[in-house]
Amino acid sequence: MQDPHHHGGHGNHHHHGHEPHDASDREAEGEDRPHTPSYLRPPVAGMAQSDSGSDPSLSQSRSVEFDLSSLVSPSRPKSPWGLFDPYNNNEDQDKEYVGFATLPNQVHRKSVKKGFDFTLMVAGESGLGKSTLVNSLFLTDLYKDRKLLNAEERITQTVEITKHTVDIEEKGVKLKLTIVDTPGFGDAVNNTECWKSVADYIDQQFEQYFRDESGLNRKNIQDNRVHCCLYFISPFGHGLRPLDVEFMKALHEKVNIVPVLAKADTLTPSEVKKKKIKIREEIEQYGIKIYQFPDCDSDEDEDFKQQDLELKESIPFAVIGSNTVVEAKGKRVRGRLYPWGIVEVENSAHCDFVKLRNMLVRTHMQDLKDVTRETHYENYRAQCIQSMTRMVVKERNRNKLTRESGTDFPIPVVPGVTDETEKLIREKDEEVRHPDRELESHHHQHDDLPFSFQTQSLIISQLTEE
Ligand code: GDP
């Protein structure tokens, strides 16, 4: 993958050598994958193309003589790592470039090197096929050492949360996949508040991240935040059960919920259709905020828009899982064998399995992570900071009143805590109430924390000592 030419010769980036590589490289990129959404395509293509269009020196480039020795000229900024060279175009060769169109490539290389991680939670009543589906989704056996409980154990069992991690690699890209399972959920006789331990688990991951982020080792933070929760809805009920509503409402502000209709092979196609509509209506009616697919840009191509629409209309995804490979029409596929035929997991005429997997992995994994960071975690973080700030303000006021020095809880009077800070708290309050409104500005807000870094960690360490 690495490009040997890249090293050495960084000195003169303004020179433009000639590299008569085939400009059709770029077109091939596009044509290969007509269905790739634009944000998955190499992002530089558009930039370089629009560049060349308006270049007045273009006509001169025809008269430039090719010197083959300059083929390996180190003077021109080459796209490193041989991935995709934005300057590899005959039309561009007479223009002077600084070379920053390679930035996306640099990002690409770095992230590939670092690897990716993703944490998926599965929730719902046991026996709905959660573990089977996860195994089918990622083609691994994540549940090798699972112990199945008997009926008696299940009745007394509390919701216990387990974590399985696998490192998977595909075409040199590494993904650390963590599956968080909530076995036993809904099994007990009394299921009220069974969502509580799940909510606590999600909060604990946020808290850990918040602490790490305020600590000294920010470079190596282990991110265990839950990026998505697949919520399994029973195919045997009439739409949502009270437990489903309660669970989703308790969690929708903390995690991206993607509802799935389990064991869709137990329903006829028209039943699936009706159930989906009913469930979507109920989600709306109860004010449950499931994960919203981002809106498609108006300049996307028609194919992509169509796909996007289909995706939105598939909610809740009707899924079928299977751990066995069966033979269908001479091909070996994952499926379920019935006396009357075979249900294929990956056949989109049979269920939405492929749609769900594409959404989770190919098209929306990064968005799920972004929403987790920018909305769910940010809400948590804002609340934390608010309560910390309130504490300091209260403490300061108490100090002012009693004029006591050396209290048992010696938080220093922070110079920054003024009316200005209280205004900030109020603003933050507003924002938490309307998380969507301020979404864009979220990442800038680290700068206007009411606390200095030291104060923040000091308060945290004091809070945790209590
Ligand atoms: P979990 O408790 O939710 O993890 O459920 P399991 O994955 O252990 O599945 C429970 C049972 O349901 C097993 O016997 C599976 O073979 C079966 N099962 C799993 N997925 C499906 C499905 O999509 N359709 C049908 N009909 N059965 C399934």
Tab-separated table of C-alpha atoms and ligand atoms in Angstrom:
chain	number	residue	atom	x	y	z
A	1	MET	CA	0.000	0.000	0.000
A	2	GLN	CA	2.796	2.350	0.730
A	3	ASP	CA	4.284	4.414	-1.970
A	4	PRO	CA	8.026	4.377	-2.000
A	5	HIS	CA	8.217	7.597	-4.028
A	6	HIS	CA	6.647	9.542	-1.326
A	7	HIS	CA	9.700	9.576	0.846
A	8	GLY	CA	12.429	12.027	0.068
A	9	GLY	CA	12.124	15.092	-2.092
A	10	HIS	CA	9.657	16.966	0.032
A	11	GLY	CA	11.627	20.122	-0.607
A	12	ASN	CA	9.974	21.479	-3.648
A	13	HIS	CA	6.278	21.050	-3.657
A	14	HIS	CA	5.588	23.820	-6.083
A	15	HIS	CA	7.081	22.108	-9.006
A	16	HIS	CA	4.872	20.189	-11.250
A	17	GLY	CA	6.285	17.143	-12.831
A	18	HIS	CA	4.423	15.165	-15.387
A	19	GLU	CA	2.787	11.957	-14.714
A	20	PRO	CA	0.894	10.777	-17.697
A	21	HIS	CA	-0.988	8.178	-15.780
A	22	ASP	CA	-4.352	7.402	-17.075
A	23	ALA	CA	-6.907	9.936	-16.073
A	24	SER	CA	-9.559	7.311	-16.395
A	25	ASP	CA	-8.495	5.974	-13.025
A	26	ARG	CA	-10.832	8.379	-11.485
A	27	GLU	CA	-13.743	7.494	-13.668
A	28	ALA	CA	-13.159	3.867	-12.939
A	29	GLU	CA	-13.448	4.664	-9.258
A	30	GLY	CA	-16.851	6.134	-9.836
A	31	GLU	CA	-18.125	3.533	-12.213
A	32	ASP	CA	-17.110	0.602	-10.136
A	33	ARG	CA	-19.465	1.402	-7.393
A	34	PRO	CA	-22.447	3.238	-8.752
A	35	HIS	CA	-24.385	2.681	-5.556
A	36	THR	CA	-21.844	3.998	-3.167
A	37	PRO	CA	-23.225	7.027	-1.412
A	38	SER	CA	-21.165	10.086	-2.138
A	39	TYR	CA	-19.764	10.296	1.361
A	40	LEU	CA	-18.154	6.906	0.881
A	41	ARG	CA	-16.518	7.808	-2.365
A	42	PRO	CA	-13.036	9.255	-2.357
A	43	PRO	CA	-13.920	12.800	-1.511
A	44	VAL	CA	-11.245	14.500	-3.567
A	45	ALA	CA	-12.580	13.598	-6.973
A	46	GLY	CA	-14.976	16.515	-7.155
A	47	MET	CA	-12.366	18.978	-5.972
A	48	ALA	CA	-9.777	18.099	-8.512
A	49	GLN	CA	-12.276	18.051	-11.325
A	50	SER	CA	-13.746	21.431	-10.662
A	51	ASP	CA	-10.221	22.756	-10.366
A	52	SER	CA	-9.192	21.766	-13.803
A	53	GLY	CA	-12.322	23.112	-15.414
A	54	SER	CA	-11.452	26.753	-14.917
A	55	ASP	CA	-7.744	26.550	-15.408
A	56	PRO	CA	-6.617	29.055	-18.030
A	57	SER	CA	-3.236	27.397	-18.418
A	58	LEU	CA	-4.904	24.250	-19.567
A	59	SER	CA	-4.514	24.948	-23.259
A	60	GLN	CA	-0.769	25.298	-22.861
A	61	SER	CA	-0.468	21.952	-21.273
A	62	ARG	CA	-0.965	20.309	-24.641
A	63	SER	CA	2.346	21.666	-25.896
A	64	VAL	CA	4.384	20.469	-22.967
A	65	GLU	CA	6.775	17.796	-24.016
A	66	PHE	CA	6.783	14.656	-21.992
A	67	ASP	CA	10.036	13.781	-20.428
A	68	LEU	CA	9.838	10.210	-19.318
A	69	SER	CA	12.540	10.683	-16.725
A	70	SER	CA	10.227	13.001	-14.853
A	71	LEU	CA	7.799	10.157	-14.392
A	72	VAL	CA	9.167	9.429	-10.983
A	73	SER	CA	9.810	13.059	-10.217
A	74	PRO	CA	9.807	13.456	-6.478
A	75	SER	CA	9.095	17.152	-6.762
A	76	ARG	CA	5.394	16.819	-7.239
A	77	PRO	CA	3.179	16.102	-4.290
A	78	LYS	CA	2.174	12.572	-4.935
A	79	SER	CA	-0.769	11.073	-3.290
A	80	PRO	CA	0.856	8.975	-0.646
A	81	TRP	CA	-0.080	5.372	-0.042
A	82	GLY	CA	-1.079	4.792	-3.603
A	83	LEU	CA	-4.735	4.871	-2.735
A	84	PHE	CA	-6.027	7.448	-5.092
A	85	ASP	CA	-3.984	10.278	-6.497
A	86	PRO	CA	-5.961	13.463	-6.885
A	87	TYR	CA	-3.160	14.959	-9.008
A	88	ASN	CA	-2.959	12.026	-11.291
A	89	ASN	CA	-4.680	13.704	-14.159
A	90	ASN	CA	-3.292	14.874	-17.485
A	91	GLU	CA	-5.442	17.964	-17.457
A	92	ASP	CA	-3.968	19.193	-14.223
A	93	GLN	CA	-0.363	18.943	-15.070
A	94	ASP	CA	0.363	22.599	-15.819
A	95	LYS	CA	-1.262	23.978	-12.796
A	96	GLU	CA	0.742	24.720	-9.705
A	97	TYR	CA	-0.404	22.876	-6.662
A	98	VAL	CA	0.399	23.025	-3.013
A	99	GLY	CA	-0.779	19.491	-2.558
A	100	PHE	CA	-3.511	19.579	0.038
A	101	ALA	CA	-5.907	17.575	-2.051
A	102	THR	CA	-4.064	14.625	-0.558
A	103	LEU	CA	-5.446	15.496	2.883
A	104	PRO	CA	-8.323	13.034	2.644
A	105	ASN	CA	-5.800	10.350	1.788
A	106	GLN	CA	-3.731	11.193	4.800
A	107	VAL	CA	-6.822	10.930	6.967
A	108	HIS	CA	-7.706	7.679	5.297
A	109	ARG	CA	-4.308	6.201	5.948
A	110	LYS	CA	-4.264	7.295	9.550
A	111	SER	CA	-7.655	5.899	10.325
A	112	VAL	CA	-6.923	2.618	8.608
A	113	LYS	CA	-3.750	2.333	10.637
A	114	LYS	CA	-5.559	3.098	13.850
A	115	GLY	CA	-8.432	0.778	13.102
A	116	PHE	CA	-12.070	1.304	13.843
A	117	ASP	CA	-14.263	0.360	16.708
A	118	PHE	CA	-17.961	-0.053	17.033
A	119	THR	CA	-20.134	-1.032	19.953
A	120	LEU	CA	-23.500	-2.542	19.253
A	121	MET	CA	-26.025	-3.381	21.922
A	122	VAL	CA	-28.782	-5.903	21.452
A	123	ALA	CA	-31.812	-5.768	23.681
A	124	GLY	CA	-35.129	-7.483	23.937
A	125	GLU	CA	-36.731	-10.540	25.400
A	126	SER	CA	-34.599	-13.656	25.384
A	127	GLY	CA	-35.349	-16.207	22.726
A	128	LEU	CA	-36.094	-13.595	20.077
A	129	GLY	CA	-32.943	-14.511	18.195
A	130	LYS	CA	-30.555	-11.779	19.312
A	131	SER	CA	-27.417	-13.875	19.464
A	132	THR	CA	-28.292	-15.715	16.283
A	133	LEU	CA	-28.717	-12.444	14.447
A	134	VAL	CA	-25.455	-11.001	15.723
A	135	ASN	CA	-23.599	-14.087	14.579
A	136	SER	CA	-25.265	-13.870	11.191
A	137	LEU	CA	-24.479	-10.176	10.900
A	138	PHE	CA	-20.775	-10.430	11.537
A	139	LEU	CA	-20.171	-13.985	10.363
A	140	THR	CA	-18.510	-14.918	13.613
A	141	ASP	CA	-19.519	-16.956	16.574
A	142	LEU	CA	-19.587	-14.391	19.322
A	143	TYR	CA	-21.410	-16.612	21.724
A	144	LYS	CA	-19.195	-19.659	21.868
A	145	ASP	CA	-19.193	-19.921	25.628
A	146	ARG	CA	-22.705	-18.836	26.345
A	147	LYS	CA	-24.529	-20.715	29.017
A	148	LEU	CA	-28.247	-21.138	28.524
A	149	LEU	CA	-30.302	-20.872	31.648
A	150	ASN	CA	-33.164	-23.156	32.571
A	151	ALA	CA	-36.619	-21.818	33.319
A	152	GLU	CA	-36.084	-21.572	37.038
A	153	GLU	CA	-32.843	-19.656	36.728
A	154	ARG	CA	-34.432	-17.319	34.250
A	155	ILE	CA	-37.258	-16.340	36.541
A	156	THR	CA	-34.945	-15.162	39.284
A	157	GLN	CA	-32.313	-13.785	36.974
A	158	THR	CA	-31.815	-10.075	36.955
A	159	VAL	CA	-30.819	-8.314	33.794
A	160	GLU	CA	-27.178	-9.115	33.440
A	161	ILE	CA	-25.111	-7.363	30.869
A	162	THR	CA	-22.359	-9.115	29.013
A	163	LYS	CA	-19.794	-7.895	26.570
A	164	HIS	CA	-18.144	-9.802	23.748
A	165	THR	CA	-15.357	-8.313	21.707
A	166	VAL	CA	-13.928	-9.573	18.447
A	167	ASP	CA	-11.336	-8.115	16.160
A	168	ILE	CA	-12.319	-8.618	12.595
A	169	GLU	CA	-10.362	-7.657	9.534
A	170	GLU	CA	-11.486	-7.237	5.982
A	171	LYS	CA	-9.215	-6.045	3.154
A	172	GLY	CA	-6.682	-4.678	5.598
A	173	VAL	CA	-9.225	-2.661	7.554
A	174	LYS	CA	-9.489	-3.639	11.176
A	175	LEU	CA	-12.671	-3.373	13.158
A	176	LYS	CA	-12.904	-3.957	16.847
A	177	LEU	CA	-16.485	-4.963	17.325
A	178	THR	CA	-18.054	-5.071	20.739
A	179	ILE	CA	-21.437	-6.620	21.284
A	180	VAL	CA	-23.242	-5.742	24.473
A	181	ASP	CA	-25.955	-8.216	25.278
A	182	THR	CA	-28.696	-7.910	27.847
A	183	PRO	CA	-29.657	-11.535	28.399
A	184	GLY	CA	-32.693	-12.365	30.410
A	185	PHE	CA	-34.322	-9.078	29.644
A	186	GLY	CA	-38.059	-9.431	29.999
A	187	ASP	CA	-37.841	-12.951	31.391
A	188	ALA	CA	-38.594	-12.275	34.996
A	189	VAL	CA	-42.118	-12.254	36.368
A	190	ASN	CA	-41.764	-8.643	37.321
A	191	ASN	CA	-40.248	-6.692	34.492
A	192	THR	CA	-40.825	-3.174	35.674
A	193	GLU	CA	-37.705	-1.087	35.393
A	194	CYS	CA	-35.814	-3.850	33.670
A	195	TRP	CA	-34.472	-1.097	31.421
A	196	LYS	CA	-32.765	0.438	34.416
A	197	SER	CA	-29.644	-1.654	34.394
A	198	VAL	CA	-29.294	-1.087	30.666
A	199	ALA	CA	-29.614	2.666	31.137
A	200	ASP	CA	-27.089	2.515	33.954
A	201	TYR	CA	-24.697	0.593	31.791
A	202	ILE	CA	-24.858	3.226	29.058
A	203	ASP	CA	-24.367	6.022	31.585
A	204	GLN	CA	-21.408	4.242	33.123
A	205	GLN	CA	-19.685	4.124	29.751
A	206	PHE	CA	-20.312	7.831	29.274
A	207	GLU	CA	-19.018	8.539	32.728
A	208	GLN	CA	-15.876	6.542	32.155
A	209	TYR	CA	-15.268	8.387	28.932
A	210	PHE	CA	-15.911	11.738	30.546
A	211	ARG	CA	-13.415	10.971	33.269
A	212	ASP	CA	-10.798	9.716	30.866
A	213	GLU	CA	-11.301	12.757	28.733
A	214	SER	CA	-10.650	15.007	31.709
A	215	GLY	CA	-7.694	12.957	32.857
A	216	LEU	CA	-4.100	12.933	31.833
A	217	ASN	CA	-4.091	10.127	29.319
A	218	ARG	CA	-6.422	11.469	26.691
A	219	LYS	CA	-4.492	9.891	23.868
A	220	ASN	CA	-5.281	6.326	24.797
A	221	ILE	CA	-8.886	6.521	25.817
A	222	GLN	CA	-10.767	3.271	25.476
A	223	ASP	CA	-14.076	4.255	24.014
A	224	ASN	CA	-16.769	1.919	25.280
A	225	ARG	CA	-19.707	4.143	24.538
A	226	VAL	CA	-22.629	2.279	23.002
A	227	HIS	CA	-23.164	3.451	19.444
A	228	CYS	CA	-26.335	1.638	18.576
A	229	CYS	CA	-28.968	-0.492	20.258
A	230	LEU	CA	-30.875	-3.019	18.192
A	231	TYR	CA	-34.172	-3.422	19.956
A	232	PHE	CA	-35.919	-6.710	19.202
A	233	ILE	CA	-39.691	-6.606	18.956
A	234	SER	CA	-41.575	-9.867	19.250
A	235	PRO	CA	-43.368	-10.990	16.086
A	236	PHE	CA	-46.086	-12.572	18.186
A	237	GLY	CA	-47.588	-9.479	19.780
A	238	HIS	CA	-49.885	-6.882	18.291
A	239	GLY	CA	-47.373	-4.151	17.739
A	240	LEU	CA	-45.451	-2.832	20.716
A	241	ARG	CA	-45.944	-4.165	24.195
A	242	PRO	CA	-45.921	-1.811	27.204
A	243	LEU	CA	-42.473	-3.132	28.084
A	244	ASP	CA	-41.148	-2.175	24.650
A	245	VAL	CA	-42.509	1.336	24.964
A	246	GLU	CA	-41.097	1.721	28.439
A	247	PHE	CA	-37.688	0.432	27.444
A	248	MET	CA	-37.316	2.580	24.362
A	249	LYS	CA	-38.563	5.708	26.104
A	250	ALA	CA	-36.119	5.192	28.921
A	251	LEU	CA	-33.194	4.893	26.539
A	252	HIS	CA	-33.940	7.038	23.525
A	253	GLU	CA	-32.035	10.034	24.873
A	254	LYS	CA	-28.970	7.937	25.618
A	255	VAL	CA	-28.444	5.719	22.621
A	256	ASN	CA	-29.378	5.322	18.965
A	257	ILE	CA	-32.255	2.865	18.989
A	258	VAL	CA	-32.862	0.823	15.847
A	259	PRO	CA	-35.991	-1.318	16.211
A	260	VAL	CA	-36.105	-4.714	14.536
A	261	LEU	CA	-38.998	-7.100	14.086
A	262	ALA	CA	-37.589	-10.441	15.194
A	263	LYS	CA	-38.064	-13.836	13.536
A	264	ALA	CA	-39.797	-12.427	10.510
A	265	ASP	CA	-40.007	-15.920	9.004
A	266	THR	CA	-42.845	-16.660	11.393
A	267	LEU	CA	-45.007	-14.079	9.648
A	268	THR	CA	-46.447	-13.882	6.150
A	269	PRO	CA	-45.323	-10.979	3.970
A	270	SER	CA	-48.586	-9.137	4.448
A	271	GLU	CA	-48.411	-9.629	8.202
A	272	VAL	CA	-44.908	-8.186	8.180
A	273	LYS	CA	-46.164	-5.175	6.269
A	274	LYS	CA	-49.071	-4.563	8.623
A	275	LYS	CA	-46.956	-5.022	11.740
A	276	LYS	CA	-44.363	-2.588	10.473
A	277	ILE	CA	-46.964	0.093	9.861
A	278	LYS	CA	-48.529	-0.510	13.257
A	279	ILE	CA	-45.186	-0.346	15.020
A	280	ARG	CA	-44.154	2.825	13.199
A	281	GLU	CA	-47.457	4.433	14.175
A	282	GLU	CA	-47.003	3.440	17.780
A	283	ILE	CA	-43.460	4.752	17.874
A	284	GLU	CA	-44.818	8.076	16.702
A	285	GLN	CA	-47.794	7.995	19.016
A	286	TYR	CA	-45.741	7.303	22.141
A	287	GLY	CA	-43.146	9.904	21.241
A	288	ILE	CA	-40.297	7.419	21.001
A	289	LYS	CA	-37.258	8.938	19.362
A	290	ILE	CA	-35.564	6.160	17.466
A	291	TYR	CA	-32.398	6.718	15.432
A	292	GLN	CA	-33.175	9.029	12.523
A	293	PHE	CA	-31.334	8.438	9.310
A	294	PRO	CA	-29.775	11.689	8.208
A	295	ASP	CA	-31.563	13.426	5.391
A	296	CYS	CA	-30.197	12.915	1.960
A	297	ASP	CA	-28.577	15.933	0.297
A	298	SER	CA	-30.582	17.251	-2.596
A	299	ASP	CA	-27.626	16.818	-4.942
A	300	GLU	CA	-27.374	13.075	-4.360
A	301	ASP	CA	-28.066	10.864	-7.329
A	302	GLU	CA	-31.475	9.315	-7.792
A	303	ASP	CA	-30.309	5.803	-6.969
A	304	PHE	CA	-29.039	6.916	-3.649
A	305	LYS	CA	-32.183	8.864	-2.844
A	306	GLN	CA	-34.259	5.809	-3.675
A	307	GLN	CA	-32.139	3.622	-1.415
A	308	ASP	CA	-32.431	6.142	1.358
A	309	LEU	CA	-36.198	6.222	1.055
A	310	GLU	CA	-36.409	2.428	1.103
A	311	LEU	CA	-34.257	2.347	4.190
A	312	LYS	CA	-36.503	4.781	6.012
A	313	GLU	CA	-39.571	2.777	5.050
A	314	SER	CA	-38.099	-0.505	6.288
A	315	ILE	CA	-38.299	0.481	9.933
A	316	PRO	CA	-38.568	-1.735	11.932
A	317	PHE	CA	-36.257	-4.014	9.971
A	318	ALA	CA	-37.837	-7.441	9.665
A	319	VAL	CA	-34.989	-9.849	10.338
A	320	ILE	CA	-34.244	-13.534	10.250
A	321	GLY	CA	-31.179	-15.062	11.801
A	322	SER	CA	-29.570	-18.437	11.331
A	323	ASN	CA	-26.405	-20.140	12.387
A	324	THR	CA	-26.687	-22.877	9.808
A	325	VAL	CA	-25.708	-23.021	6.213
A	326	VAL	CA	-28.191	-24.704	3.918
A	327	GLU	CA	-28.207	-25.471	0.253
A	328	ALA	CA	-30.553	-23.388	-1.878
A	329	LYS	CA	-30.587	-23.653	-5.666
A	330	GLY	CA	-27.140	-25.207	-5.630
A	331	LYS	CA	-25.667	-22.421	-3.542
A	332	ARG	CA	-24.713	-22.678	0.095
A	333	VAL	CA	-26.377	-19.897	2.045
A	334	ARG	CA	-27.229	-19.002	5.590
A	335	GLY	CA	-30.834	-19.960	6.059
A	336	ARG	CA	-33.519	-21.866	7.861
A	337	LEU	CA	-34.776	-25.135	6.507
A	338	TYR	CA	-38.487	-25.851	6.746
A	339	PRO	CA	-40.483	-28.865	5.488
A	340	TRP	CA	-41.909	-26.570	2.802
A	341	GLY	CA	-38.774	-24.793	1.795
A	342	ILE	CA	-35.858	-22.620	2.725
A	343	VAL	CA	-35.801	-19.127	4.140
A	344	GLU	CA	-32.625	-17.351	3.134
A	345	VAL	CA	-31.250	-14.834	5.562
A	346	GLU	CA	-29.480	-12.801	2.897
A	347	ASN	CA	-32.292	-12.813	0.376
A	348	SER	CA	-33.932	-9.415	0.413
A	349	ALA	CA	-37.184	-10.910	-0.832
A	350	HIS	CA	-37.316	-12.890	2.412
A	351	CYS	CA	-36.345	-10.253	4.954
A	352	ASP	CA	-34.504	-6.974	5.626
A	353	PHE	CA	-31.358	-8.617	6.942
A	354	VAL	CA	-29.129	-7.280	4.167
A	355	LYS	CA	-30.650	-3.826	4.460
A	356	LEU	CA	-29.962	-3.812	8.170
A	357	ARG	CA	-26.400	-4.997	7.741
A	358	ASN	CA	-25.693	-2.465	5.004
A	359	MET	CA	-27.110	0.278	7.128
A	360	LEU	CA	-25.103	-0.732	10.199
A	361	VAL	CA	-21.850	-1.382	8.431
A	362	ARG	CA	-21.668	0.137	4.972
A	363	THR	CA	-23.614	3.325	5.133
A	364	HIS	CA	-24.395	4.555	8.620
A	365	MET	CA	-21.767	3.228	11.028
A	366	GLN	CA	-19.944	6.535	11.118
A	367	ASP	CA	-23.157	8.485	11.512
A	368	LEU	CA	-24.214	6.291	14.427
A	369	LYS	CA	-20.889	7.093	16.052
A	370	ASP	CA	-21.199	10.797	15.302
A	371	VAL	CA	-24.698	11.024	16.751
A	372	THR	CA	-23.521	9.146	19.834
A	373	ARG	CA	-20.717	11.627	20.311
A	374	GLU	CA	-22.454	14.808	19.298
A	375	THR	CA	-25.873	14.283	20.806
A	376	HIS	CA	-26.067	11.512	23.387
A	377	TYR	CA	-22.654	11.929	24.946
A	378	GLU	CA	-22.826	15.686	24.693
A	379	ASN	CA	-26.095	15.685	26.639
A	380	TYR	CA	-24.551	13.558	29.314
A	381	ARG	CA	-21.462	15.708	29.453
A	382	ALA	CA	-23.419	18.937	29.601
A	383	GLN	CA	-25.459	17.641	32.505
A	384	CYS	CA	-22.319	16.598	34.331
A	385	ILE	CA	-20.664	19.934	33.871
A	386	GLN	CA	-23.784	21.740	34.939
A	387	SER	CA	-24.080	19.891	38.186
A	388	MET	CA	-20.387	20.360	38.840
A	389	THR	CA	-20.644	24.059	38.161
A	390	ARG	CA	-23.691	24.381	40.351
A	391	MET	CA	-21.778	22.761	43.129
A	392	VAL	CA	-18.958	25.210	42.847
A	393	VAL	CA	-21.270	28.177	42.681
A	394	LYS	CA	-23.137	26.965	45.734
A	395	GLU	CA	-19.924	26.382	47.564
A	396	ARG	CA	-18.676	29.811	46.638
A	397	ASN	CA	-21.858	31.431	47.877
A	398	ARG	CA	-21.635	29.520	51.107
A	399	ASN	CA	-18.071	30.622	51.544
A	400	LYS	CA	-19.108	34.175	50.886
A	401	LEU	CA	-21.846	34.012	53.487
A	402	THR	CA	-19.970	32.369	56.275
A	403	ARG	CA	-16.560	33.760	55.391
A	404	GLU	CA	-15.234	30.497	56.557
A	405	SER	CA	-11.853	29.475	55.422
A	406	GLY	CA	-10.748	25.875	55.239
A	407	THR	CA	-14.049	24.055	54.926
A	408	ASP	CA	-14.115	20.259	54.794
A	409	PHE	CA	-14.687	20.490	51.117
A	410	PRO	CA	-12.049	22.822	49.901
A	411	ILE	CA	-12.915	23.592	46.339
A	412	PRO	CA	-10.904	26.641	45.454
A	413	VAL	CA	-12.817	29.692	44.431
A	414	VAL	CA	-12.474	29.633	40.718
A	415	PRO	CA	-11.845	33.030	39.251
A	416	GLY	CA	-13.918	32.091	36.220
A	417	VAL	CA	-17.076	31.428	38.198
A	418	THR	CA	-19.002	34.642	37.852
A	419	ASP	CA	-22.364	35.754	36.619
A	420	GLU	CA	-20.989	34.901	33.218
A	421	THR	CA	-20.706	31.269	34.289
A	422	GLU	CA	-24.228	31.212	35.549
A	423	LYS	CA	-25.382	32.555	32.229
A	424	LEU	CA	-23.512	29.721	30.543
A	425	ILE	CA	-25.240	27.188	32.740
A	426	ARG	CA	-28.580	28.588	31.793
A	427	GLU	CA	-27.665	28.393	28.140
A	428	LYS	CA	-26.502	24.842	28.505
A	429	ASP	CA	-29.772	24.020	30.285
A	430	GLU	CA	-31.675	25.395	27.326
A	431	GLU	CA	-29.552	23.388	24.982
A	432	VAL	CA	-30.071	20.101	26.782
A	433	ARG	CA	-33.765	20.675	26.565
A	434	HIS	CA	-33.457	21.225	22.813
A	435	PRO	CA	-30.515	19.086	21.854
A	436	ASP	CA	-31.112	19.293	18.100
A	437	ARG	CA	-31.020	23.016	17.851
A	438	GLU	CA	-27.398	23.461	18.741
A	439	LEU	CA	-26.038	20.353	17.136
A	440	GLU	CA	-23.708	22.114	14.743
A	441	SER	CA	-21.969	24.166	17.336
A	442	HIS	CA	-21.380	21.288	19.717
A	443	HIS	CA	-17.816	20.597	18.882
A	444	HIS	CA	-16.771	24.169	19.482
A	445	GLN	CA	-18.075	24.191	22.930
A	446	HIS	CA	-15.110	22.589	24.557
A	447	ASP	CA	-13.564	26.015	24.414
A	448	ASP	CA	-16.083	27.779	26.540
A	449	LEU	CA	-16.179	25.374	29.431
A	450	PRO	CA	-16.779	27.281	32.601
A	451	PHE	CA	-13.825	25.429	34.103
A	452	SER	CA	-10.191	25.321	33.450
A	453	PHE	CA	-8.885	21.880	32.792
A	454	GLN	CA	-7.286	21.622	36.227
A	455	THR	CA	-10.419	22.667	38.031
A	456	GLN	CA	-12.450	20.199	36.110
A	457	SER	CA	-10.232	17.267	37.003
A	458	LEU	CA	-9.948	18.466	40.563
A	459	ILE	CA	-13.688	18.511	40.964
A	460	ILE	CA	-14.005	15.160	39.358
A	461	SER	CA	-11.439	13.636	41.633
A	462	GLN	CA	-13.208	15.115	44.608
A	463	LEU	CA	-16.572	13.932	43.411
A	464	THR	CA	-15.291	10.438	42.973
A	465	GLU	CA	-13.627	10.363	46.357
A	466	GLU	CA	-16.902	10.963	48.095
B	1	GDP	P1	-31.608	-14.808	22.188
B	1	GDP	O1	-31.955	-15.374	23.507
B	1	GDP	O2	-32.436	-13.602	21.893
B	1	GDP	O3	-30.158	-14.564	21.999
B	1	GDP	O4	-32.084	-15.872	21.085
B	1	GDP	P2	-31.237	-17.016	20.338
B	1	GDP	O5	-30.397	-16.390	19.284
B	1	GDP	O6	-30.574	-17.879	21.317
B	1	GDP	O7	-32.393	-17.801	19.595
B	1	GDP	C1	-33.378	-18.502	20.285
B	1	GDP	C2	-34.011	-19.564	19.377
B	1	GDP	O8	-34.657	-18.949	18.278
B	1	GDP	C3	-33.001	-20.520	18.762
B	1	GDP	O9	-33.560	-21.809	18.737
B	1	GDP	C4	-32.809	-20.016	17.359
B	1	GDP	O10	-32.454	-21.034	16.445
B	1	GDP	C5	-34.169	-19.454	17.038
B	1	GDP	N1	-34.089	-18.357	16.092
B	1	GDP	C6	-33.143	-17.393	16.030
B	1	GDP	N2	-33.383	-16.554	15.035
B	1	GDP	C7	-34.525	-16.964	14.437
B	1	GDP	C8	-35.303	-16.500	13.330
B	1	GDP	O11	-34.992	-15.497	12.697
B	1	GDP	N3	-36.428	-17.203	13.001
B	1	GDP	C9	-36.813	-18.305	13.700
B	1	GDP	N4	-37.897	-18.922	13.297
B	1	GDP	N5	-36.107	-18.771	14.736
B	1	GDP	C10	-34.981	-18.119	15.109
